Coordinates of C-alpha atoms in Angstrom, one line a residue:
M1 CA 18.9 -3.5 8.6
S2 CA 19.8 -6.8 7.1
S3 CA 16.7 -8.4 5.2
L4 CA 15.0 -10.3 2.1
V5 CA 13.2 -8.0 0.3
G6 CA 11.6 -10.2 -2.4
F7 CA 11.7 -13.7 -4.1
T8 CA 10.3 -15.7 -6.8
V9 CA 10.0 -19.1 -6.6
F10 CA 9.4 -21.8 -10.0
S11 CA 9.8 -25.0 -11.1
N12 CA 9.5 -27.1 -14.5
L13 CA 9.6 -23.8 -16.9
P14 CA 10.5 -24.0 -20.4
E15 CA 13.4 -22.1 -21.5
D16 CA 11.3 -19.3 -23.2
S17 CA 9.7 -18.5 -19.8
L18 CA 13.3 -18.6 -18.0
R19 CA 14.5 -16.1 -20.2
A20 CA 11.4 -13.5 -19.6
L21 CA 11.7 -14.4 -16.2
Q22 CA 14.9 -13.2 -15.9
A23 CA 14.7 -10.3 -18.0
A24 CA 11.8 -8.9 -15.7
H25 CA 13.9 -9.6 -12.8
D26 CA 16.9 -7.5 -14.1
S27 CA 14.7 -4.6 -15.4
A28 CA 12.8 -4.6 -11.7
L29 CA 16.3 -4.6 -9.6
A30 CA 18.9 -3.0 -11.7
H31 CA 17.9 0.5 -10.0
F32 CA 18.8 -0.8 -6.4
A33 CA 22.1 -2.0 -4.6
L34 CA 20.6 -5.1 -3.6
Q35 CA 22.6 -8.4 -3.4
R36 CA 20.9 -11.4 -5.6
H37 CA 21.0 -15.4 -4.7
S38 CA 20.2 -18.3 -6.5
L39 CA 19.4 -21.7 -4.6
V40 CA 18.1 -25.3 -6.4
L41 CA 16.0 -27.5 -4.4
G42 CA 15.0 -30.5 -6.0
E43 CA 13.0 -29.4 -9.1
T44 CA 12.5 -26.1 -7.5
H45 CA 14.6 -22.8 -8.3
L46 CA 14.6 -20.1 -6.0
E47 CA 15.6 -16.1 -6.7
L48 CA 16.4 -14.2 -3.7
W49 CA 17.1 -10.5 -3.2
G50 CA 17.8 -8.5 -0.5
R51 CA 20.8 -6.7 1.8
T52 CA 24.0 -7.9 3.8
G53 CA 23.3 -10.6 5.8
M54 CA 20.4 -11.8 4.4
E55 CA 21.6 -15.4 4.5
E56 CA 20.5 -14.8 8.3
R57 CA 16.8 -15.3 6.5
L58 CA 17.5 -18.8 5.2
H59 CA 17.4 -22.0 7.4
T60 CA 18.0 -25.3 6.4
L61 CA 16.2 -28.2 8.4
P62 CA 16.8 -31.2 9.3
D63 CA 15.1 -33.1 6.9
G64 CA 16.8 -31.0 3.8
S65 CA 14.0 -28.9 3.4
L66 CA 14.4 -24.9 3.5
T67 CA 12.7 -21.9 5.1
V68 CA 13.2 -18.2 4.0
L69 CA 12.0 -15.5 5.7
I70 CA 10.8 -12.2 3.6
G71 CA 10.3 -8.8 4.7
S72 CA 10.6 -6.5 7.9
P73 CA 9.8 -8.5 10.9
H74 CA 10.1 -6.7 14.4
G75 CA 12.9 -7.6 16.7
E76 CA 15.1 -10.4 16.6
V77 CA 14.8 -13.3 14.2
H78 CA 16.3 -16.6 14.9
L79 CA 14.5 -19.3 12.4
A80 CA 16.4 -22.1 14.4
D81 CA 14.0 -21.4 17.3
V82 CA 11.0 -22.3 14.8
Q83 CA 12.1 -25.3 13.1
D84 CA 10.7 -27.9 15.4
D85 CA 7.0 -26.3 14.7
L86 CA 7.6 -26.1 11.4
L87 CA 8.5 -30.0 11.0
A88 CA 5.6 -31.0 13.5
G89 CA 3.1 -28.7 11.4
K90 CA 2.6 -26.4 14.1
F91 CA 4.1 -23.1 12.7
E92 CA 2.4 -19.5 13.3
I93 CA 4.3 -16.7 12.3
P94 CA 5.5 -15.4 15.8
W95 CA 6.8 -11.8 14.4
D96 CA 5.0 -9.0 13.7
G97 CA 5.9 -6.5 10.7
R98 CA 5.7 -7.0 7.0
V99 CA 6.4 -10.8 6.8
I100 CA 6.3 -13.9 4.7
M101 CA 7.7 -17.3 5.6
L102 CA 8.3 -19.4 2.9
H103 CA 9.0 -23.2 3.2
V104 CA 10.2 -25.2 0.2
S105 CA 10.4 -29.0 0.5
A106 CA 13.9 -30.8 0.0
D107 CA 12.5 -32.5 -3.3
G108 CA 11.4 -29.0 -4.2
K109 CA 7.8 -30.7 -5.0
R110 CA 5.6 -28.7 -2.1
W111 CA 6.1 -25.0 -1.2
T112 CA 4.3 -23.9 2.0
M113 CA 3.7 -19.9 2.6
W114 CA 2.5 -18.1 5.7
N115 CA 1.7 -14.3 5.4
D116 CA 1.5 -11.7 7.9
W117 CA -2.5 -10.8 8.9
L118 CA -2.7 -8.0 6.3
G119 CA -1.1 -9.7 3.7
S120 CA 1.2 -6.5 3.4
I121 CA 3.4 -8.2 0.6
P122 CA 1.3 -9.4 -2.2
V123 CA 2.5 -12.5 -3.7
F124 CA 1.2 -13.2 -7.3
H125 CA 1.3 -16.8 -8.8
S126 CA 0.0 -19.1 -11.4
Q127 CA 0.1 -22.5 -13.1
L128 CA 2.0 -22.7 -16.1
G129 CA 1.4 -26.1 -17.8
Q130 CA 3.4 -28.6 -16.0
G131 CA 5.6 -25.6 -14.2
R132 CA 4.3 -23.0 -11.5
I133 CA 5.6 -20.0 -10.1
A134 CA 5.1 -17.6 -7.5
S135 CA 6.7 -14.1 -7.0
T136 CA 6.4 -11.1 -4.8
L137 CA 7.0 -9.2 -8.7
E138 CA 3.9 -9.4 -10.3
P139 CA 6.0 -8.4 -13.8
V140 CA 8.0 -11.6 -13.2
V141 CA 5.0 -13.7 -13.1
V142 CA 3.1 -12.0 -16.0
A143 CA 6.9 -12.5 -17.9
A144 CA 6.9 -16.1 -17.3
G145 CA 3.4 -16.7 -18.2
G146 CA 3.7 -14.8 -21.2
F147 CA 0.3 -13.3 -20.8
T148 CA -1.4 -11.3 -23.2
P149 CA -4.5 -9.2 -23.7
D150 CA -6.5 -12.1 -24.6
D151 CA -6.0 -13.4 -21.1
F152 CA -7.5 -10.3 -19.4
F153 CA -9.9 -10.8 -16.6
L154 CA -12.7 -8.2 -17.7
P155 CA -14.0 -7.7 -13.8
G156 CA -10.5 -7.3 -12.9
L157 CA -9.9 -4.6 -15.2
L158 CA -12.9 -2.6 -14.3
F159 CA -12.1 -2.8 -10.5
L160 CA -8.9 -1.7 -11.5
L161 CA -10.1 1.2 -13.7
I162 CA -12.7 2.5 -10.4
H163 CA -10.4 1.7 -7.5
G164 CA -6.8 1.8 -9.0
N165 CA -6.3 -1.9 -7.4
F166 CA -7.8 -4.9 -6.9
I167 CA -10.3 -7.0 -4.9
G168 CA -9.6 -10.4 -3.5
D169 CA -7.3 -12.7 -5.3
W170 CA -8.2 -10.8 -8.6
T171 CA -5.4 -9.4 -10.9
L172 CA -5.7 -8.4 -14.6
Y173 CA -5.2 -11.6 -16.0
A174 CA -7.3 -14.8 -15.5
P175 CA -4.2 -17.3 -15.0
M176 CA -2.9 -15.2 -12.5
K177 CA -3.6 -14.5 -8.7
V178 CA -2.5 -13.1 -5.7
T179 CA -2.4 -15.0 -2.3
P180 CA -5.0 -14.3 0.2
P181 CA -4.0 -12.2 3.6
D182 CA -3.6 -14.0 6.8
S183 CA -3.4 -17.3 5.1
L184 CA -1.5 -20.6 4.9
C185 CA -0.9 -21.3 1.2
E186 CA 0.3 -24.9 -0.2
W187 CA 1.8 -25.3 -3.9
D188 CA 2.2 -28.9 -5.3
R189 CA 1.7 -31.1 -8.2
D190 CA -2.3 -31.3 -7.2
G191 CA -2.3 -27.1 -7.7
F192 CA -2.5 -24.1 -5.4
R193 CA -4.8 -24.0 -2.3
S194 CA -4.9 -21.8 0.6
R195 CA -6.5 -21.7 4.1
H196 CA -7.5 -18.7 6.1
L197 CA -5.7 -18.5 9.6
S198 CA -7.9 -15.7 11.6
T199 CA -4.9 -14.5 13.4
V200 CA -6.7 -10.9 13.6
M201 CA -10.2 -10.5 13.5
P202 CA -12.8 -8.2 14.5
T203 CA -14.4 -8.7 18.3
D204 CA -16.7 -6.9 20.7
A205 CA -14.2 -7.3 23.4
R206 CA -14.1 -3.6 24.5
W207 CA -17.5 -2.6 23.7
E208 CA -18.1 -2.0 27.5
S209 CA -15.0 -0.4 28.4
G210 CA -15.1 3.3 29.7
W211 CA -13.8 5.7 27.8
D212 CA -10.9 7.0 30.0
D213 CA -9.9 3.2 29.9
L214 CA -9.8 3.0 26.3
I215 CA -7.8 6.3 25.9
D216 CA -5.1 4.6 28.5
E217 CA -5.1 1.1 26.4
M218 CA -4.7 2.8 23.2
H219 CA -1.7 4.9 24.3
E220 CA 0.0 2.1 25.9
L221 CA -0.5 -0.3 23.0
S222 CA 0.5 2.2 20.1
R223 CA 3.4 3.6 22.2
Q224 CA 4.6 0.1 22.7
A225 CA 4.1 -1.2 19.1
I226 CA 6.2 2.0 18.3
S227 CA 8.9 1.8 20.8
D228 CA 9.4 -1.7 20.2
V229 CA 10.3 -0.9 16.7
L230 CA 12.5 2.1 17.5
K231 CA 14.5 0.6 19.9
T232 CA 15.7 -2.1 17.0
Q233 CA 17.8 0.5 15.3
A234 CA 20.4 3.3 16.3
G235 CA 18.7 5.6 13.8
W236 CA 15.7 6.3 11.8
I237 CA 14.3 8.1 8.7
L238 CA 11.0 9.2 9.0
P239 CA 8.9 10.7 6.5
L240 CA 6.8 13.2 8.2
S241 CA 3.6 14.0 7.2
S242 CA 1.1 16.4 8.7
G243 CA -0.9 13.3 9.3
L244 CA -1.6 11.8 12.9
D245 CA 0.4 8.3 12.3
S246 CA 4.0 9.7 11.4
R247 CA 3.4 12.5 14.1
L248 CA 2.8 10.0 16.8
I249 CA 5.9 8.0 16.0
A250 CA 7.9 11.2 16.1
G251 CA 6.1 12.2 19.7
V252 CA 7.3 8.6 21.0
G253 CA 10.4 8.6 19.2
A254 CA 11.1 12.1 20.9
E255 CA 9.9 10.8 24.1
L256 CA 12.5 8.0 24.0
G257 CA 15.3 10.0 22.9
V258 CA 15.4 7.9 19.5
N259 CA 17.7 9.5 16.8
L260 CA 15.1 10.4 14.4
C261 CA 15.6 12.5 11.3
A262 CA 12.6 14.1 9.7
F263 CA 11.9 14.7 6.0
C264 CA 9.2 15.8 4.0
W265 CA 8.4 16.2 0.1
G266 CA 5.9 17.8 -1.9
K267 CA 5.1 21.7 -2.3
R268 CA 7.0 23.6 0.1
D269 CA 4.3 25.5 1.0
S270 CA 1.7 22.6 1.5
I271 CA -0.1 21.8 4.7
E272 CA 2.2 18.5 4.5
A273 CA 5.3 20.4 4.4
V274 CA 4.2 23.5 6.4
Y275 CA 2.8 21.7 9.8
S276 CA 5.5 18.8 9.1
H277 CA 8.1 21.3 9.9
E278 CA 6.3 22.8 12.8
I279 CA 5.9 19.4 14.5
A280 CA 9.5 18.6 14.0
R281 CA 10.4 21.8 15.5
A282 CA 8.2 21.5 18.5
L283 CA 10.1 18.1 19.4
G284 CA 13.4 19.1 18.6
I285 CA 13.9 16.7 15.8
P286 CA 16.3 17.7 12.7
W287 CA 13.7 18.2 9.5
K288 CA 14.7 18.4 5.9
W289 CA 12.5 19.1 2.9
I290 CA 13.2 17.1 -0.3
D291 CA 12.4 19.0 -3.8
I292 CA 10.7 15.9 -6.1
G293 CA 10.5 18.4 -9.0
T294 CA 7.9 18.3 -11.6
D295 CA 9.2 15.7 -13.9
Y296 CA 9.0 12.5 -11.9
L297 CA 5.6 11.3 -13.7
V298 CA 7.6 11.3 -16.6
R299 CA 11.0 10.0 -15.1
Y300 CA 9.7 7.3 -13.1
A301 CA 7.1 5.7 -15.1
P302 CA 9.6 2.9 -16.7
L303 CA 10.7 2.1 -13.2
W304 CA 7.2 1.8 -11.6
A305 CA 6.2 -0.6 -14.5
D306 CA 9.0 -2.9 -14.1
M307 CA 8.2 -2.7 -10.4
F308 CA 4.4 -3.1 -10.3
G309 CA 3.4 -4.2 -13.9
S310 CA -0.6 -4.0 -13.4
A311 CA -0.4 -4.7 -9.9
M312 CA -2.1 -1.4 -9.2
H313 CA -2.4 2.0 -11.1
F314 CA 0.7 4.3 -11.7
H315 CA -0.1 6.5 -9.0
G316 CA 3.0 6.3 -6.4
M317 CA 5.6 7.6 -8.5
Y318 CA 6.0 10.9 -6.3
Q319 CA 7.7 8.6 -3.7
M320 CA 10.6 7.6 -6.3
P321 CA 12.2 11.0 -6.0
F322 CA 12.2 11.6 -2.7
Y323 CA 13.7 8.3 -1.8
D324 CA 16.3 8.6 -4.4
G325 CA 16.6 12.4 -2.6
L326 CA 17.7 10.3 0.5
R327 CA 20.7 8.5 -1.0
S328 CA 22.7 11.4 0.0
E329 CA 21.5 11.4 3.6
L330 CA 22.1 9.2 6.5
P331 CA 22.0 5.3 5.5
D332 CA 19.2 5.0 7.9
P333 CA 16.2 2.6 7.4
I334 CA 12.9 4.3 7.5
V335 CA 9.8 4.2 9.8
S336 CA 6.6 4.1 8.3
G337 CA 3.3 5.1 9.4
F338 CA 1.6 2.7 7.1
L339 CA -1.7 1.1 8.3
G340 CA -2.1 3.7 11.3
D341 CA -4.6 5.8 9.9
T342 CA -7.3 2.8 9.1
L343 CA -6.8 0.9 12.2
A344 CA -7.4 4.2 14.2
G345 CA -10.8 4.5 12.0
Y346 CA -10.5 7.2 9.4
D347 CA -12.9 4.7 7.3
V348 CA -15.5 4.0 9.7
H349 CA -17.8 6.7 9.1
F350 CA -17.8 7.4 5.3
Q351 CA -17.6 3.5 4.6
S352 CA -20.6 2.8 6.9
Q353 CA -22.6 5.9 5.3
F354 CA -21.9 5.1 1.7
H355 CA -22.6 1.4 1.8
S356 CA -25.6 2.0 3.6
S357 CA -27.1 3.5 0.7
L358 CA -26.2 1.1 -1.8
E359 CA -28.9 -1.3 -3.4
R360 CA -26.1 -3.2 -5.6
P361 CA -22.4 -2.3 -4.8
Y362 CA -20.0 -1.7 -7.7
Q363 CA -17.2 -0.2 -5.8
T364 CA -16.0 -0.5 -2.3
Q365 CA -15.2 3.3 -1.5
P366 CA -17.0 6.5 -2.0
D367 CA -16.6 8.3 -5.1
G368 CA -14.0 10.6 -3.3
Y369 CA -11.7 7.6 -3.1
T370 CA -12.3 5.8 -6.4
N371 CA -11.3 6.9 -9.9
W372 CA -13.6 6.0 -12.7
S373 CA -17.3 5.5 -11.9
P374 CA -19.4 2.8 -13.5
Q375 CA -21.5 5.3 -15.2
D376 CA -18.0 6.7 -16.6
L377 CA -16.9 3.3 -17.3
R378 CA -20.0 2.6 -19.7
R379 CA -19.3 5.7 -21.8
L380 CA -15.7 4.6 -22.0
F381 CA -15.9 1.4 -23.3
K382 CA -17.1 0.5 -26.6
H383 CA -18.8 -2.8 -25.4
S384 CA -21.2 -3.4 -23.1
I385 CA -19.5 -4.3 -19.4
D386 CA -22.7 -4.8 -17.7
D387 CA -22.1 -8.6 -16.9
A388 CA -18.7 -7.8 -15.8
L389 CA -19.8 -5.2 -13.5
E390 CA -22.3 -7.7 -12.0
Q391 CA -19.5 -9.8 -11.3
V392 CA -17.7 -6.9 -9.2
A393 CA -20.9 -6.6 -7.4
D394 CA -21.0 -10.4 -6.5
E395 CA -17.2 -10.3 -5.3
I396 CA -18.0 -7.1 -3.1
T397 CA -20.7 -8.9 -1.7
R398 CA -18.7 -12.2 -1.1
Q399 CA -15.8 -10.1 0.3
R400 CA -18.2 -8.3 3.2
S401 CA -19.8 -11.9 4.2
A402 CA -16.0 -13.2 4.7
V403 CA -15.9 -11.4 8.1
P404 CA -18.2 -12.0 10.5
G405 CA -19.6 -9.4 12.9
P406 CA -21.1 -6.4 12.4
G407 CA -21.6 -4.7 9.4
F408 CA -19.0 -2.0 10.1
Q409 CA -16.6 -4.4 10.9
S410 CA -16.7 -6.0 7.6
L411 CA -16.7 -2.8 6.0
R412 CA -13.3 -2.3 7.6
F413 CA -12.0 -5.5 6.1
L414 CA -13.0 -4.3 2.6
T415 CA -10.4 -1.3 3.4
L416 CA -7.7 -3.5 5.1
W417 CA -7.6 -6.5 3.2
G418 CA -8.4 -4.3 -0.2
R419 CA -7.2 -0.9 -0.5
Q420 CA -4.7 -1.0 2.2
R421 CA -3.1 -4.3 1.2
H422 CA -3.5 -3.5 -2.8
F423 CA -3.2 -0.3 -2.8
T424 CA -1.0 1.8 -0.2
Y425 CA 1.4 -1.5 0.3
F426 CA 3.4 0.1 -2.5
Q427 CA 4.7 2.7 0.1
S428 CA 6.6 0.2 2.5
M429 CA 7.8 -1.9 -0.5
L430 CA 9.4 1.3 -2.1
C431 CA 10.7 2.1 1.2
D432 CA 12.3 -1.6 1.5
Y433 CA 13.8 -1.5 -1.9
W434 CA 15.5 1.8 -1.5
R435 CA 16.9 1.6 2.3
G436 CA 15.0 -0.9 4.3
V437 CA 11.7 0.0 6.7
S438 CA 9.9 -1.2 9.5
T439 CA 6.1 -0.6 10.1
P440 CA 5.3 -0.4 13.7
Y441 CA 1.4 -0.4 13.3
L442 CA 1.3 -3.8 11.7
N443 CA 1.3 -5.1 15.2
R444 CA -0.9 -7.5 16.2
N445 CA -1.9 -6.6 19.7
Y446 CA -2.6 -2.9 18.3
A447 CA -4.6 -4.2 15.8
R448 CA -6.7 -6.5 17.8
F449 CA -7.4 -3.5 20.0
C450 CA -8.4 -1.3 17.4
L451 CA -10.8 -3.9 15.8
S452 CA -12.5 -4.6 19.3
L453 CA -14.0 -1.2 19.5
P454 CA -17.4 0.0 18.8
R455 CA -17.9 2.2 15.8
A456 CA -18.7 5.5 17.9
V457 CA -15.4 5.0 19.2
L458 CA -13.9 5.0 15.8
E459 CA -15.8 7.4 13.7
E460 CA -13.4 10.5 12.9
R461 CA -10.5 8.9 14.9
R462 CA -12.5 9.8 18.2
L463 CA -10.5 7.5 20.2
E464 CA -7.0 8.5 19.0
G465 CA -7.8 12.1 19.2
D466 CA -8.2 12.0 22.6
V467 CA -5.2 10.1 22.8
F468 CA -3.1 13.0 21.7
R469 CA -5.2 15.6 23.6
R470 CA -4.1 13.9 26.7
Y471 CA -0.9 12.5 26.0
Y472 CA 0.5 14.7 23.3
G473 CA -0.8 18.2 23.7
I474 CA 1.7 20.0 21.9
L475 CA 1.4 17.7 18.6
A476 CA -2.8 18.5 19.2
T477 CA -2.3 22.1 18.7
I478 CA -0.7 21.4 15.2
P479 CA -3.3 21.7 12.4
G480 CA -2.5 18.8 9.5
S481 CA -4.1 17.1 6.9
Y482 CA -6.3 14.7 9.3
E483 CA -8.8 17.2 9.4
G484 CA -9.7 21.1 8.9
S485 CA -8.9 22.0 12.4
P486 CA -6.3 21.2 15.2
L487 CA -7.4 18.6 18.1
I488 CA -6.7 21.4 20.2
S489 CA -7.9 24.6 19.0
T490 CA -5.2 27.7 20.1
G491 CA -6.1 31.4 20.0
R492 CA -3.5 31.7 17.3
H493 CA -5.4 29.2 15.1
L494 CA -8.7 30.9 15.6
L495 CA -7.3 34.4 15.1
N496 CA -5.8 32.9 12.0
R497 CA -9.1 31.4 10.5
R498 CA -11.1 34.6 11.4
I499 CA -8.3 36.5 9.2
S500 CA -8.2 34.2 6.4
R501 CA -12.2 35.0 5.5
F502 CA -11.0 38.1 4.6
L503 CA -8.2 37.2 2.5
P504 CA -8.1 36.3 -1.4
E505 CA -7.0 33.1 -2.1
T506 CA -3.4 33.9 -3.3
L507 CA -2.3 35.4 0.0
L508 CA -3.5 31.9 1.8
H509 CA -0.3 30.4 2.5
G510 CA 2.2 29.7 5.6
P511 CA 0.1 30.1 8.3
F512 CA -3.2 30.6 6.3
Q513 CA -2.4 27.5 4.0
E514 CA -4.8 25.3 5.9
F515 CA -7.8 27.6 5.2
N516 CA -6.9 27.6 1.3
P517 CA -9.6 25.5 -0.4
S518 CA -7.0 25.1 -3.4
Q519 CA -4.1 22.8 -2.3
P520 CA -1.0 22.6 -4.4
S521 CA -0.7 19.1 -6.2
T522 CA 2.3 18.0 -7.4
D523 CA 1.0 15.6 -9.9
V524 CA -0.7 18.3 -11.7
D525 CA 2.4 20.4 -11.7
C526 CA 4.1 17.5 -13.4
V527 CA 1.2 17.1 -16.1
R528 CA 1.4 20.6 -17.0
A529 CA 5.3 20.5 -17.2
G530 CA 5.3 17.2 -19.0
G531 CA 1.9 17.0 -21.0
W532 CA 1.1 13.6 -22.4
K533 CA 4.5 12.3 -21.5
S534 CA 3.4 12.2 -18.0
F535 CA 1.1 9.3 -18.8
W536 CA 3.3 7.0 -20.8
P537 CA 2.7 4.6 -22.4
I538 CA -0.9 5.8 -23.4
P539 CA -0.1 8.1 -26.3
I540 CA 2.0 5.1 -27.9
S541 CA -0.6 2.5 -27.1
R542 CA -3.5 4.8 -28.6
D543 CA -4.4 2.1 -31.6
R544 CA -4.5 -0.7 -28.9
L545 CA -6.8 1.3 -26.7
Q546 CA -9.2 2.6 -29.2
E547 CA -10.1 -1.1 -29.8
L548 CA -11.4 -1.3 -26.3
L549 CA -12.1 2.6 -25.6
N550 CA -13.6 5.6 -26.5
L551 CA -10.3 8.0 -26.9
D552 CA -12.5 11.0 -27.0
E553 CA -13.3 10.4 -23.2
I554 CA -9.5 10.1 -22.9
E555 CA -8.7 13.4 -24.3
K556 CA -11.5 15.3 -22.0
V557 CA -10.1 13.6 -19.1
Y558 CA -6.7 14.6 -20.3
N559 CA -8.0 18.5 -20.5
S560 CA -9.5 18.0 -17.2
A561 CA -6.2 17.2 -15.8
L562 CA -4.4 20.0 -17.4
D563 CA -7.1 22.5 -15.8
G564 CA -5.9 21.1 -12.4
D565 CA -8.5 18.1 -11.6
Q566 CA -6.5 15.6 -9.5
K567 CA -9.0 12.9 -9.9
S568 CA -8.6 13.2 -13.7
V569 CA -4.8 12.5 -13.1
R570 CA -6.0 9.6 -11.1
K571 CA -8.4 8.4 -13.8
L572 CA -5.3 8.5 -16.6
Q573 CA -2.9 6.8 -14.2
S574 CA -5.6 3.7 -14.2
V575 CA -5.5 3.8 -17.8
Q576 CA -1.9 3.8 -17.9
T577 CA -1.7 0.6 -16.6
L578 CA -3.9 -1.0 -19.5
A579 CA -1.9 0.8 -21.9
Y580 CA 1.0 -0.7 -20.4
R581 CA -0.2 -4.2 -20.7
L582 CA -1.3 -3.3 -24.7
L583 CA 2.0 -1.7 -25.4
D584 CA 4.2 -3.2 -27.6
R585 CA 7.1 -4.8 -26.1
G586 CA 9.8 -3.1 -28.5
S587 CA 8.4 0.3 -27.2
T588 CA 10.4 2.7 -25.3
P589 CA 9.2 5.8 -23.3

């Protein structure tokens, strides 16, 4: 899969910024077998990295300007076919998938960027005196800007600690922003500006459709989106969980006779592994489990920091040993279920219920999906944070009002443009850096369908459940992480549920694993194995942290993490992000 994985574009930066920028590039990319390419157009410098054939993603227009396509577009790409629209100022992204189109004028004085409707590849940017910079790597912009704790944006920090990610265009630093999704962005000597394109928005187009028609249409659109991707490569690696998104990809791939190899990670006796194996066996797909060990939090924290910096909390390192474990497997790209659960409506019920009870919103997700609560933060910080929390609430309200239509639809975009865009994008990004990725659910036709459905159809993923019951019955009988019972209950499942009531928890494994209230956590195992090293660089940043935070609260949370509380692990992973940005640059893990 030939592609451009990422880019940095900059102009008029001083020498110290250039040295810091290149060092940040080197640190982030050293782990990967990616090609790097540098270009100069007038006053602009462009740094690109990707795989063999990435020159196909660059195209010089008749006026001397340059277009660059970054990401994982679906289908064939011929940049010459869109040059007339670009020159006429009528360009719209014609491809689905993870996409950024960058256009740099021949003199380098103007940059124009279009991104996909989700903004699935965040771009961080900053005006630095007379210079400017934009990059898909947050640490590169931070390094070039020389940002310090004096540049912290407290409302952004609070949102990070609560959610593990950011909202809107916020970052940890006041001078740095992230480009909005589904937008046309421009940088020139007058600064930065953006315009929302509204290529995917909620509607009520199917509120009067019949149930059977909706089942058939969802099946047709999802199957088409998946098959359009799978047919572009001879073989695929499928990270197969026990959820609905990857199992649907597996089901469609088996129907098409596509060469899929399924892999799973995590605890061998977890629900994910047990039922992932059962799904693959039912479909006749090769399956392999990869042991990610109990030291990945210690081993991969520096790499995570080099790639993501303070773009989100340190929560996704479990995927890094998985992708490293794939290095010895076939060199096929990865097909990812990214975004499928959100489009199908997993969040509709709990988001609507949660926000209907709020008088003043200080968080966008219910407590089960957050880390520190606002009350926790008041105890954690040594100084008052009330004014900053009010700014958080104002921004949440503003983001909700940005999407027209009923309240449940605006709440969906809090998840789409917030949690999905700022929190789970790391999965497809890591896939792309390790071996290339495609994301079939990032399909505008499918997204527009899902965003045209009434709330009752989406709650608890009811419609998608009936798609499985009607078209993928063999997969509907297999339990998984998506809910407490299979979509179609079998006699075996009902018998196992009855037997499990009489078994001690120590025997609730294998066929009884789904009835075990204590699901194994690899993160907790890592914490118990590595101790405080699992939360580098908190231990070596304590002197700086205690200027802001009450460390006795941190110690209490650490002890809870050792006791097996997964939420306490997430709390500390949020603090890791702050500790990293307080770290003495000469320190090492």
